[in-house]
Coordinates of C-alpha atoms and ligand atoms in Angstrom, one line a residue:
M141 CA 0.0 0.0 0.0
S142 CA 1.4 3.4 -0.9
L143 CA 2.3 5.9 1.7
Y144 CA -0.3 8.2 0.3
L145 CA -3.1 5.7 0.7
E146 CA -2.0 4.7 4.2
E147 CA -2.1 8.3 5.2
R148 CA -5.4 8.8 3.6
I149 CA -7.0 5.8 5.3
K150 CA -5.4 6.9 8.6
C151 CA -6.9 10.3 8.2
I152 CA -10.4 8.9 7.9
T153 CA -10.4 6.0 10.3
E154 CA -8.2 7.2 13.2
P155 CA -9.4 9.6 15.8
K156 CA -8.2 13.1 14.8
Q157 CA -5.6 14.9 16.8
K158 CA -6.8 18.2 18.0
A159 CA -4.4 20.3 16.0
Q160 CA -5.1 18.7 12.7
P161 CA -6.9 21.1 10.4
K162 CA -10.1 19.7 8.9
V163 CA -11.6 20.1 5.5
Y164 CA -15.1 19.5 4.3
I165 CA -15.6 19.3 0.5
R166 CA -18.8 19.0 -1.5
T167 CA -19.0 18.5 -5.2
F168 CA -21.7 19.7 -7.5
G169 CA -21.2 18.4 -11.0
C170 CA -19.9 15.7 -13.3
Q171 CA -17.3 13.0 -12.8
M172 CA -14.6 15.5 -13.8
N173 CA -15.6 17.6 -10.8
E174 CA -15.6 14.6 -8.6
Y175 CA -12.1 13.8 -9.8
D176 CA -10.9 17.3 -9.2
S177 CA -12.3 17.1 -5.6
E178 CA -10.2 14.0 -5.2
V179 CA -7.1 15.8 -6.3
V180 CA -7.9 18.6 -3.8
I181 CA -8.4 16.1 -1.0
G182 CA -5.2 14.3 -1.9
K183 CA -3.2 17.5 -1.8
L184 CA -4.6 18.5 1.5
L185 CA -4.2 15.1 3.2
Q186 CA -0.6 15.1 2.1
K187 CA -0.2 18.4 4.0
G188 CA -1.7 16.9 7.2
W189 CA -5.3 17.9 6.8
A190 CA -8.1 15.6 7.8
L191 CA -11.3 15.0 5.8
V192 CA -14.6 15.5 7.7
H193 CA -18.1 14.8 6.5
N194 CA -19.9 17.6 8.2
P195 CA -19.3 21.3 7.6
E196 CA -19.9 22.0 11.3
E197 CA -16.6 20.3 12.1
A198 CA -14.6 21.9 9.4
D199 CA -11.9 24.6 9.5
I200 CA -12.4 25.1 5.8
V201 CA -15.5 24.3 3.7
L202 CA -15.0 23.9 0.0
F203 CA -17.7 23.8 -2.7
N204 CA -16.5 22.5 -6.0
G205 CA -19.1 23.5 -8.6
C206 CA -20.0 23.0 -12.2
S207 CA -21.1 25.8 -14.4
V208 CA -22.3 23.9 -17.4
R209 CA -26.0 24.4 -16.7
E210 CA -27.7 27.1 -14.8
H211 CA -29.4 24.6 -12.6
A212 CA -26.0 23.3 -11.4
E213 CA -25.0 26.8 -10.5
Q214 CA -28.2 27.5 -8.6
R215 CA -27.5 24.5 -6.4
V216 CA -24.1 26.0 -5.4
W217 CA -25.6 29.4 -4.7
S218 CA -28.4 28.0 -2.5
N219 CA -26.0 25.9 -0.5
L220 CA -23.8 28.9 -0.1
E221 CA -26.8 30.9 1.2
S222 CA -27.3 28.2 3.9
L223 CA -23.6 28.2 4.8
K224 CA -23.8 31.9 5.6
K225 CA -25.4 31.2 9.0
L226 CA -22.7 28.7 9.9
K227 CA -20.0 31.2 9.0
Q228 CA -21.7 33.8 11.3
R229 CA -21.5 31.3 14.1
K230 CA -18.0 30.2 13.3
P231 CA -16.3 33.3 11.8
K232 CA -12.9 31.6 11.7
M233 CA -14.1 28.9 9.4
L234 CA -12.8 29.5 5.8
V235 CA -15.0 29.1 2.8
G236 CA -13.7 28.3 -0.7
I237 CA -15.5 28.1 -4.1
L238 CA -13.7 25.9 -6.6
G239 CA -14.0 24.7 -10.1
C240 CA -15.7 26.0 -13.3
I241 CA -18.1 28.1 -11.3
A242 CA -15.2 30.0 -9.7
Q243 CA -13.5 30.4 -13.1
K244 CA -16.6 31.8 -14.6
H245 CA -17.7 34.3 -11.9
K246 CA -14.2 35.2 -10.5
E247 CA -14.3 38.1 -8.1
R248 CA -18.0 38.7 -8.8
I249 CA -18.7 35.9 -6.3
W250 CA -17.8 38.4 -3.6
E251 CA -20.5 40.8 -4.6
R252 CA -23.1 38.3 -3.5
F253 CA -21.2 36.3 -1.0
P254 CA -18.6 38.6 0.7
F255 CA -17.9 35.9 3.3
V256 CA -16.2 33.6 0.8
N257 CA -12.4 33.5 1.3
L258 CA -11.1 31.6 -1.7
V259 CA -12.2 31.5 -5.3
C260 CA -10.1 29.0 -7.3
G261 CA -10.5 27.8 -10.9
P262 CA -10.0 24.2 -12.1
A263 CA -6.5 24.8 -13.6
N264 CA -5.3 26.4 -10.3
L265 CA -6.6 23.6 -8.0
S266 CA -3.3 21.8 -7.5
H267 CA -1.9 24.9 -5.7
L268 CA -4.8 25.0 -3.3
P269 CA -2.7 24.3 -0.1
E270 CA -0.6 27.4 -1.0
Y271 CA -3.7 29.6 -1.4
I272 CA -5.0 28.4 2.0
K273 CA -1.7 29.3 3.5
E274 CA -2.1 32.8 2.0
L275 CA -5.3 33.1 3.9
N276 CA -3.3 33.3 7.1
E277 CA -2.4 36.8 6.1
K278 CA -5.2 37.8 3.7
E279 CA -8.9 37.9 4.0
Q280 CA -9.5 36.7 0.4
V281 CA -7.6 35.0 -2.4
L282 CA -8.5 34.9 -6.0
A283 CA -6.8 32.1 -8.1
V284 CA -8.2 32.0 -11.6
D285 CA -5.2 33.0 -13.7
K286 CA -4.4 29.6 -15.2
Q287 CA -6.3 28.6 -18.3
E288 CA -4.9 25.0 -18.8
R289 CA -4.0 22.6 -16.1
D290 CA -0.6 21.3 -15.8
F291 CA -1.0 17.5 -15.9
K292 CA 2.1 17.0 -13.8
D293 CA 0.4 18.6 -10.9
F294 CA -2.6 16.4 -11.3
C295 CA -1.0 13.1 -12.0
L296 CA -1.6 11.5 -8.7
T297 CA -4.9 9.6 -8.8
F298 CA -7.2 8.9 -6.0
P299 CA -10.1 6.6 -5.4
A300 CA -13.5 8.0 -5.8
Q301 CA -14.8 9.0 -2.4
K302 CA -18.3 7.9 -3.0
E303 CA -17.1 4.4 -3.9
G304 CA -16.0 4.2 -0.3
F305 CA -12.4 3.2 -1.2
K306 CA -13.5 0.0 -2.9
S307 CA -12.1 -0.6 -6.3
K308 CA -12.7 2.3 -8.6
G309 CA -9.9 4.6 -9.7
Y310 CA -10.2 7.5 -12.1
V311 CA -7.5 8.6 -14.6
V312 CA -7.8 11.9 -16.5
I313 CA -6.5 11.3 -20.0
M314 CA -7.3 14.6 -21.6
S315 CA -8.8 17.9 -20.5
G316 CA -10.5 20.9 -22.2
C317 CA -12.5 20.8 -25.4
N318 CA -12.2 22.3 -28.9
N319 CA -15.6 21.6 -30.2
F320 CA -17.4 24.8 -29.2
C321 CA -20.9 23.5 -29.4
S322 CA -22.9 26.7 -29.5
Y323 CA -24.6 26.2 -26.1
C324 CA -21.6 25.0 -24.1
V325 CA -19.3 26.9 -21.8
V326 CA -16.8 24.1 -21.2
P327 CA -14.2 25.3 -23.8
Y328 CA -14.2 28.7 -22.2
L329 CA -13.8 27.4 -18.7
R330 CA -11.6 24.3 -19.1
G331 CA -9.5 25.6 -22.0
R332 CA -8.4 24.0 -25.2
E333 CA -8.2 20.2 -25.6
R334 CA -5.0 18.7 -24.3
S335 CA -4.1 15.0 -24.2
R336 CA -1.6 13.3 -21.9
E337 CA 1.1 10.9 -23.1
I338 CA 0.1 7.2 -23.2
K339 CA 3.2 6.3 -21.1
E340 CA 2.2 8.7 -18.3
I341 CA -1.4 7.3 -18.2
L342 CA -0.2 3.7 -18.1
E343 CA 2.1 4.5 -15.2
E344 CA -0.8 6.0 -13.3
V345 CA -3.0 3.0 -14.0
K346 CA -0.3 0.7 -12.7
E347 CA 0.1 2.9 -9.6
L348 CA -3.7 2.5 -9.0
V349 CA -3.4 -1.3 -9.5
R350 CA -0.6 -1.4 -7.0
N351 CA -2.9 0.3 -4.5
G352 CA -5.7 -2.2 -5.0
Y353 CA -7.8 -0.5 -7.6
T354 CA -9.1 -2.9 -10.2
H355 CA -11.8 -0.8 -12.0
I356 CA -10.2 2.0 -14.0
T357 CA -12.3 4.8 -15.5
L358 CA -10.6 7.0 -18.2
L359 CA -12.0 10.5 -18.0
G360 CA -12.1 13.4 -20.4
Q361 CA -14.5 15.9 -22.0
N362 CA -14.3 13.7 -25.2
V363 CA -12.1 10.7 -24.5
N364 CA -12.4 9.4 -28.0
S365 CA -10.8 12.4 -29.5
Y366 CA -7.7 11.6 -27.3
K367 CA -4.9 12.7 -29.6
N368 CA -2.6 9.7 -29.0
N369 CA -5.1 7.2 -30.3
F370 CA -7.8 6.2 -27.9
V371 CA -8.2 2.7 -29.1
K372 CA -4.5 2.1 -28.7
L373 CA -4.8 3.4 -25.1
L374 CA -7.6 1.0 -24.4
E375 CA -5.6 -1.9 -25.7
E376 CA -2.6 -0.9 -23.6
V377 CA -4.7 -0.5 -20.4
N378 CA -6.4 -3.9 -21.2
K379 CA -3.0 -5.5 -21.1
I380 CA -2.1 -4.4 -17.6
E381 CA -2.2 -7.2 -15.1
G382 CA -4.5 -6.5 -12.2
V383 CA -6.9 -4.3 -14.1
E384 CA -10.2 -6.1 -14.1
K385 CA -12.6 -3.5 -15.7
I386 CA -12.1 -0.4 -17.8
S387 CA -14.8 2.3 -18.3
F388 CA -14.5 5.6 -20.1
T389 CA -16.5 8.7 -20.4
T390 CA -17.6 10.9 -22.2
N391 CA -17.8 10.5 -26.0
H392 CA -18.6 12.7 -28.9
P393 CA -20.4 11.1 -31.9
K394 CA -18.2 13.0 -34.3
A395 CA -15.1 11.3 -33.0
T396 CA -16.7 7.8 -32.5
S397 CA -15.5 5.1 -34.9
E398 CA -16.2 1.5 -35.7
E399 CA -12.7 0.8 -34.6
L400 CA -13.8 1.8 -31.1
F401 CA -16.8 -0.5 -31.3
R402 CA -14.6 -3.4 -32.3
A403 CA -12.2 -2.7 -29.5
M404 CA -15.1 -2.7 -27.0
R405 CA -16.1 -6.1 -28.3
D406 CA -12.6 -7.6 -28.5
L407 CA -11.0 -6.2 -25.3
P408 CA -12.4 -8.4 -22.5
K409 CA -11.8 -5.9 -19.7
V410 CA -13.6 -3.0 -21.4
E411 CA -17.1 -2.4 -20.2
K412 CA -19.8 -3.0 -22.8
Y413 CA -21.3 0.4 -22.2
L414 CA -21.2 3.6 -24.1
H415 CA -22.3 7.1 -23.1
L416 CA -22.9 8.9 -26.4
P417 CA -24.8 12.2 -26.2
F418 CA -27.0 13.1 -29.1
Q419 CA -28.5 16.3 -27.7
S420 CA -31.3 16.6 -30.4
G421 CA -33.0 14.5 -33.0
S422 CA -33.6 17.5 -35.3
D423 CA -31.0 18.2 -38.0
R424 CA -31.9 21.9 -37.9
I425 CA -31.3 22.1 -34.2
L426 CA -28.1 20.0 -34.4
K427 CA -26.8 22.5 -36.9
L428 CA -27.6 25.4 -34.7
M429 CA -25.9 23.6 -31.8
R430 CA -22.8 23.0 -34.1
R431 CA -22.6 19.4 -33.1
G432 CA -21.1 18.3 -36.4
Y433 CA -23.3 15.3 -37.2
T434 CA -26.8 14.7 -38.5
R435 CA -29.6 12.6 -37.0
Q436 CA -29.0 9.9 -39.6
E437 CA -25.3 9.8 -38.9
Y438 CA -25.9 9.3 -35.2
L439 CA -28.4 6.6 -35.9
N440 CA -26.0 4.9 -38.3
L441 CA -23.4 4.9 -35.6
I442 CA -25.8 3.2 -33.2
R443 CA -26.9 0.7 -35.8
K444 CA -23.2 -0.2 -36.5
L445 CA -22.5 -0.4 -32.7
K446 CA -25.5 -2.8 -32.1
E447 CA -24.3 -5.0 -35.1
I448 CA -20.8 -5.3 -33.7
L449 CA -21.8 -5.5 -30.0
P450 CA -25.5 -6.5 -29.7
E451 CA -25.3 -6.6 -25.9
V452 CA -24.0 -3.0 -25.5
R453 CA -25.7 -0.7 -23.0
L454 CA -26.2 2.8 -24.1
S455 CA -26.8 6.2 -22.4
T456 CA -27.1 9.7 -23.7
D457 CA -27.5 13.4 -23.0
V458 CA -30.4 15.4 -24.4
I459 CA -31.2 19.1 -24.4
V460 CA -34.8 20.3 -24.7
G461 CA -35.9 23.8 -25.4
F462 CA -32.9 24.9 -27.4
P463 CA -33.6 28.3 -29.0
T464 CA -36.2 28.0 -31.9
E465 CA -37.0 24.4 -31.0
T466 CA -40.5 23.7 -32.4
E467 CA -42.9 20.9 -31.4
E468 CA -41.8 19.2 -34.6
D469 CA -38.1 19.4 -33.7
F470 CA -38.9 18.1 -30.2
L471 CA -40.9 15.1 -31.6
K472 CA -37.9 14.1 -33.7
T473 CA -35.9 14.0 -30.4
K474 CA -38.6 11.9 -28.8
Q475 CA -38.7 9.6 -31.8
L476 CA -35.0 9.1 -31.8
M477 CA -35.2 8.0 -28.1
E478 CA -38.0 5.6 -28.9
E479 CA -36.0 4.2 -31.8
V480 CA -32.7 3.7 -29.9
R481 CA -34.1 2.7 -26.6
F482 CA -31.3 3.9 -24.4
D483 CA -30.6 2.3 -21.0
N484 CA -30.3 5.7 -19.5
A485 CA -30.7 9.3 -20.6
Y486 CA -29.8 12.6 -18.9
I487 CA -32.3 15.2 -20.0
F488 CA -31.5 18.9 -19.6
K489 CA -33.6 22.0 -20.1
Y490 CA -31.6 24.5 -22.2
S491 CA -30.1 27.4 -20.2
P492 CA -28.2 30.2 -22.0
R493 CA -24.6 30.3 -20.7
P494 CA -23.0 33.8 -20.9
G495 CA -20.3 34.1 -23.5
T496 CA -21.4 31.1 -25.6
E497 CA -22.5 31.6 -29.3
A498 CA -26.1 30.5 -28.6
E499 CA -26.4 33.0 -25.8
R500 CA -25.0 35.8 -28.0
K501 CA -26.8 35.1 -31.2
L502 CA -30.0 33.2 -30.3
K503 CA -32.9 34.4 -28.2
D504 CA -33.9 31.9 -25.4
D505 CA -37.4 31.8 -26.9
V506 CA -38.8 28.5 -25.7
P507 CA -40.9 29.4 -22.6
L508 CA -39.9 27.7 -19.4
E509 CA -43.3 25.9 -19.2
V510 CA -42.7 24.3 -22.6
K511 CA -39.2 23.3 -21.6
K512 CA -40.5 21.7 -18.4
R513 CA -43.2 19.8 -20.3
R514 CA -40.8 18.5 -23.0
N515 CA -38.4 17.5 -20.2
Q516 CA -41.1 15.6 -18.4
I517 CA -42.3 13.8 -21.5
L518 CA -38.8 12.5 -22.2
L519 CA -38.3 11.6 -18.5
D520 CA -41.5 9.6 -18.6
L521 CA -40.6 8.0 -21.9
Q522 CA -37.2 6.9 -20.6
K523 CA -38.7 5.5 -17.4
R524 CA -41.1 3.5 -19.5
I525 CA -38.3 2.1 -21.7
W526 CA -36.2 1.3 -18.7
R527 CA -39.1 -0.6 -17.1
E528 CA -39.8 -2.6 -20.2
K529 CA -36.1 -3.5 -20.5
C530 CA -36.0 -4.6 -16.8
R531 CA -39.1 -6.7 -17.3
R532 CA -37.4 -8.5 -20.2
Ligands
SAH1115 N1 -18.5 16.8 -23.6 C1 -19.7 16.3 -23.3 C2 -20.7 17.1 -22.5 C3 -20.2 17.9 -21.3 S1 -21.5 18.9 -20.7 C4 -20.4 16.0 -24.7 O1 -20.2 16.7 -25.6 O2 -21.2 15.1 -24.7 C5 -22.7 17.7 -20.2 C6 -24.0 17.9 -20.8 O3 -24.6 19.1 -20.3 C7 -24.1 18.1 -22.3 O4 -24.0 16.8 -23.0 C8 -25.4 18.8 -22.5 O5 -26.5 17.8 -22.7 C9 -25.6 19.5 -21.2 N2 -25.5 21.0 -21.4 C10 -24.3 21.6 -21.7 N3 -24.6 23.0 -21.9 C11 -25.9 23.1 -21.6 C12 -26.8 24.3 -21.6 N4 -26.3 25.5 -21.9 N5 -28.1 24.1 -21.3 C13 -28.5 22.8 -21.1 N6 -27.8 21.7 -21.1 C14 -26.5 21.9 -21.3
SF4_1116 FE1 -19.3 21.2 -24.5 FE2 -19.6 20.3 -27.0 FE3 -17.2 20.2 -25.8 FE4 -19.1 18.6 -25.0 S1 -18.2 18.6 -27.0 S2 -17.7 19.8 -23.7 S3 -20.9 19.9 -25.3 S4 -18.3 22.1 -26.4

């Protein structure tokens, strides 16, 4: 067992010494945010901090938040509101806002929440212990100057907390995105796409295996556009002794190939599961979204995948209420879901994200009531499909 892991388990299982500073962290967002929180915890534990599961006990409370959809942001804001009272009772307790939400709102966070001490963007996260130290002398620290993360600072991997230290380890293989879908803020907040070297990734996987992690998840905004050949990477990870299962997320249809489907079929450790967001079933909307594929091209991919790997499980992301979406466009989305019969679908109501092309050029003209209704119809549909699949 590595020193790091021993330290980490000790921090969680042994009674804490009085002097040990305590951190509470809460993550609002995707697996990438979860991973980033792990990096933060790892960095702090190495510096002698202990992890606690209740903000009341903490010397610093960190919220790591996503900014991709308005709803995700709202959750962070309302939780911060609730934290205000605790901060009044415990004025020495520090509060930090991390992640995309910090990168996006920067010092503006202080206008609404002046009690926040630290605002730290995703590329700055690995320096978090230094920023906390600065808070000994300063009331507030703003750390949002880095656009792209330095992989070296992030190369230690940690088990996912919510898995309870069982077997699941995450490895980031690339970060950022170059696709600039018209509705999406990710390229602005996480920077341009960058891929890590295969050798470095394999080393990290081996380190995880040495620490007892057998289920490896490869993470990135679009793992299949990994520049050093994603299929080759899967083959190499598949060869590593001790790895029992390999998952990966998330994928873009534009970069998805038959070669990947064959690799999923032929590599025994690779999970027979693909998350492949389609966003809309209407070609007109797909074009406005700048997704780079048509409905038919998406369906062709799914057909090919099911031919090569009939037992595959599929999930997707869908946006309803994109600007100008008519009832007819929406019905095409619904039909696509009925045709593919996904195992799971994440359905989002469109929200304009400041700075994106859609926000600048298209009026958010689908009324909230209509978005809610379309959202509910797809949720009900997905529930029905899932129930039918379970019954079978
Ligand atoms: N890279 C991934 C998506 C990351 S964002 C991909 O391209 O598939 C996760 C999901 O959030 C997206 O797939 C999309 O469905 C949703 N999303 C992103 N921006 C949104 C917005 N402005 N409004 C509503 N949903 C959005
Ligand atoms: Fe956003 Fe599109 Fe990049 Fe996904 S592919 S992160 S939706 S810009």
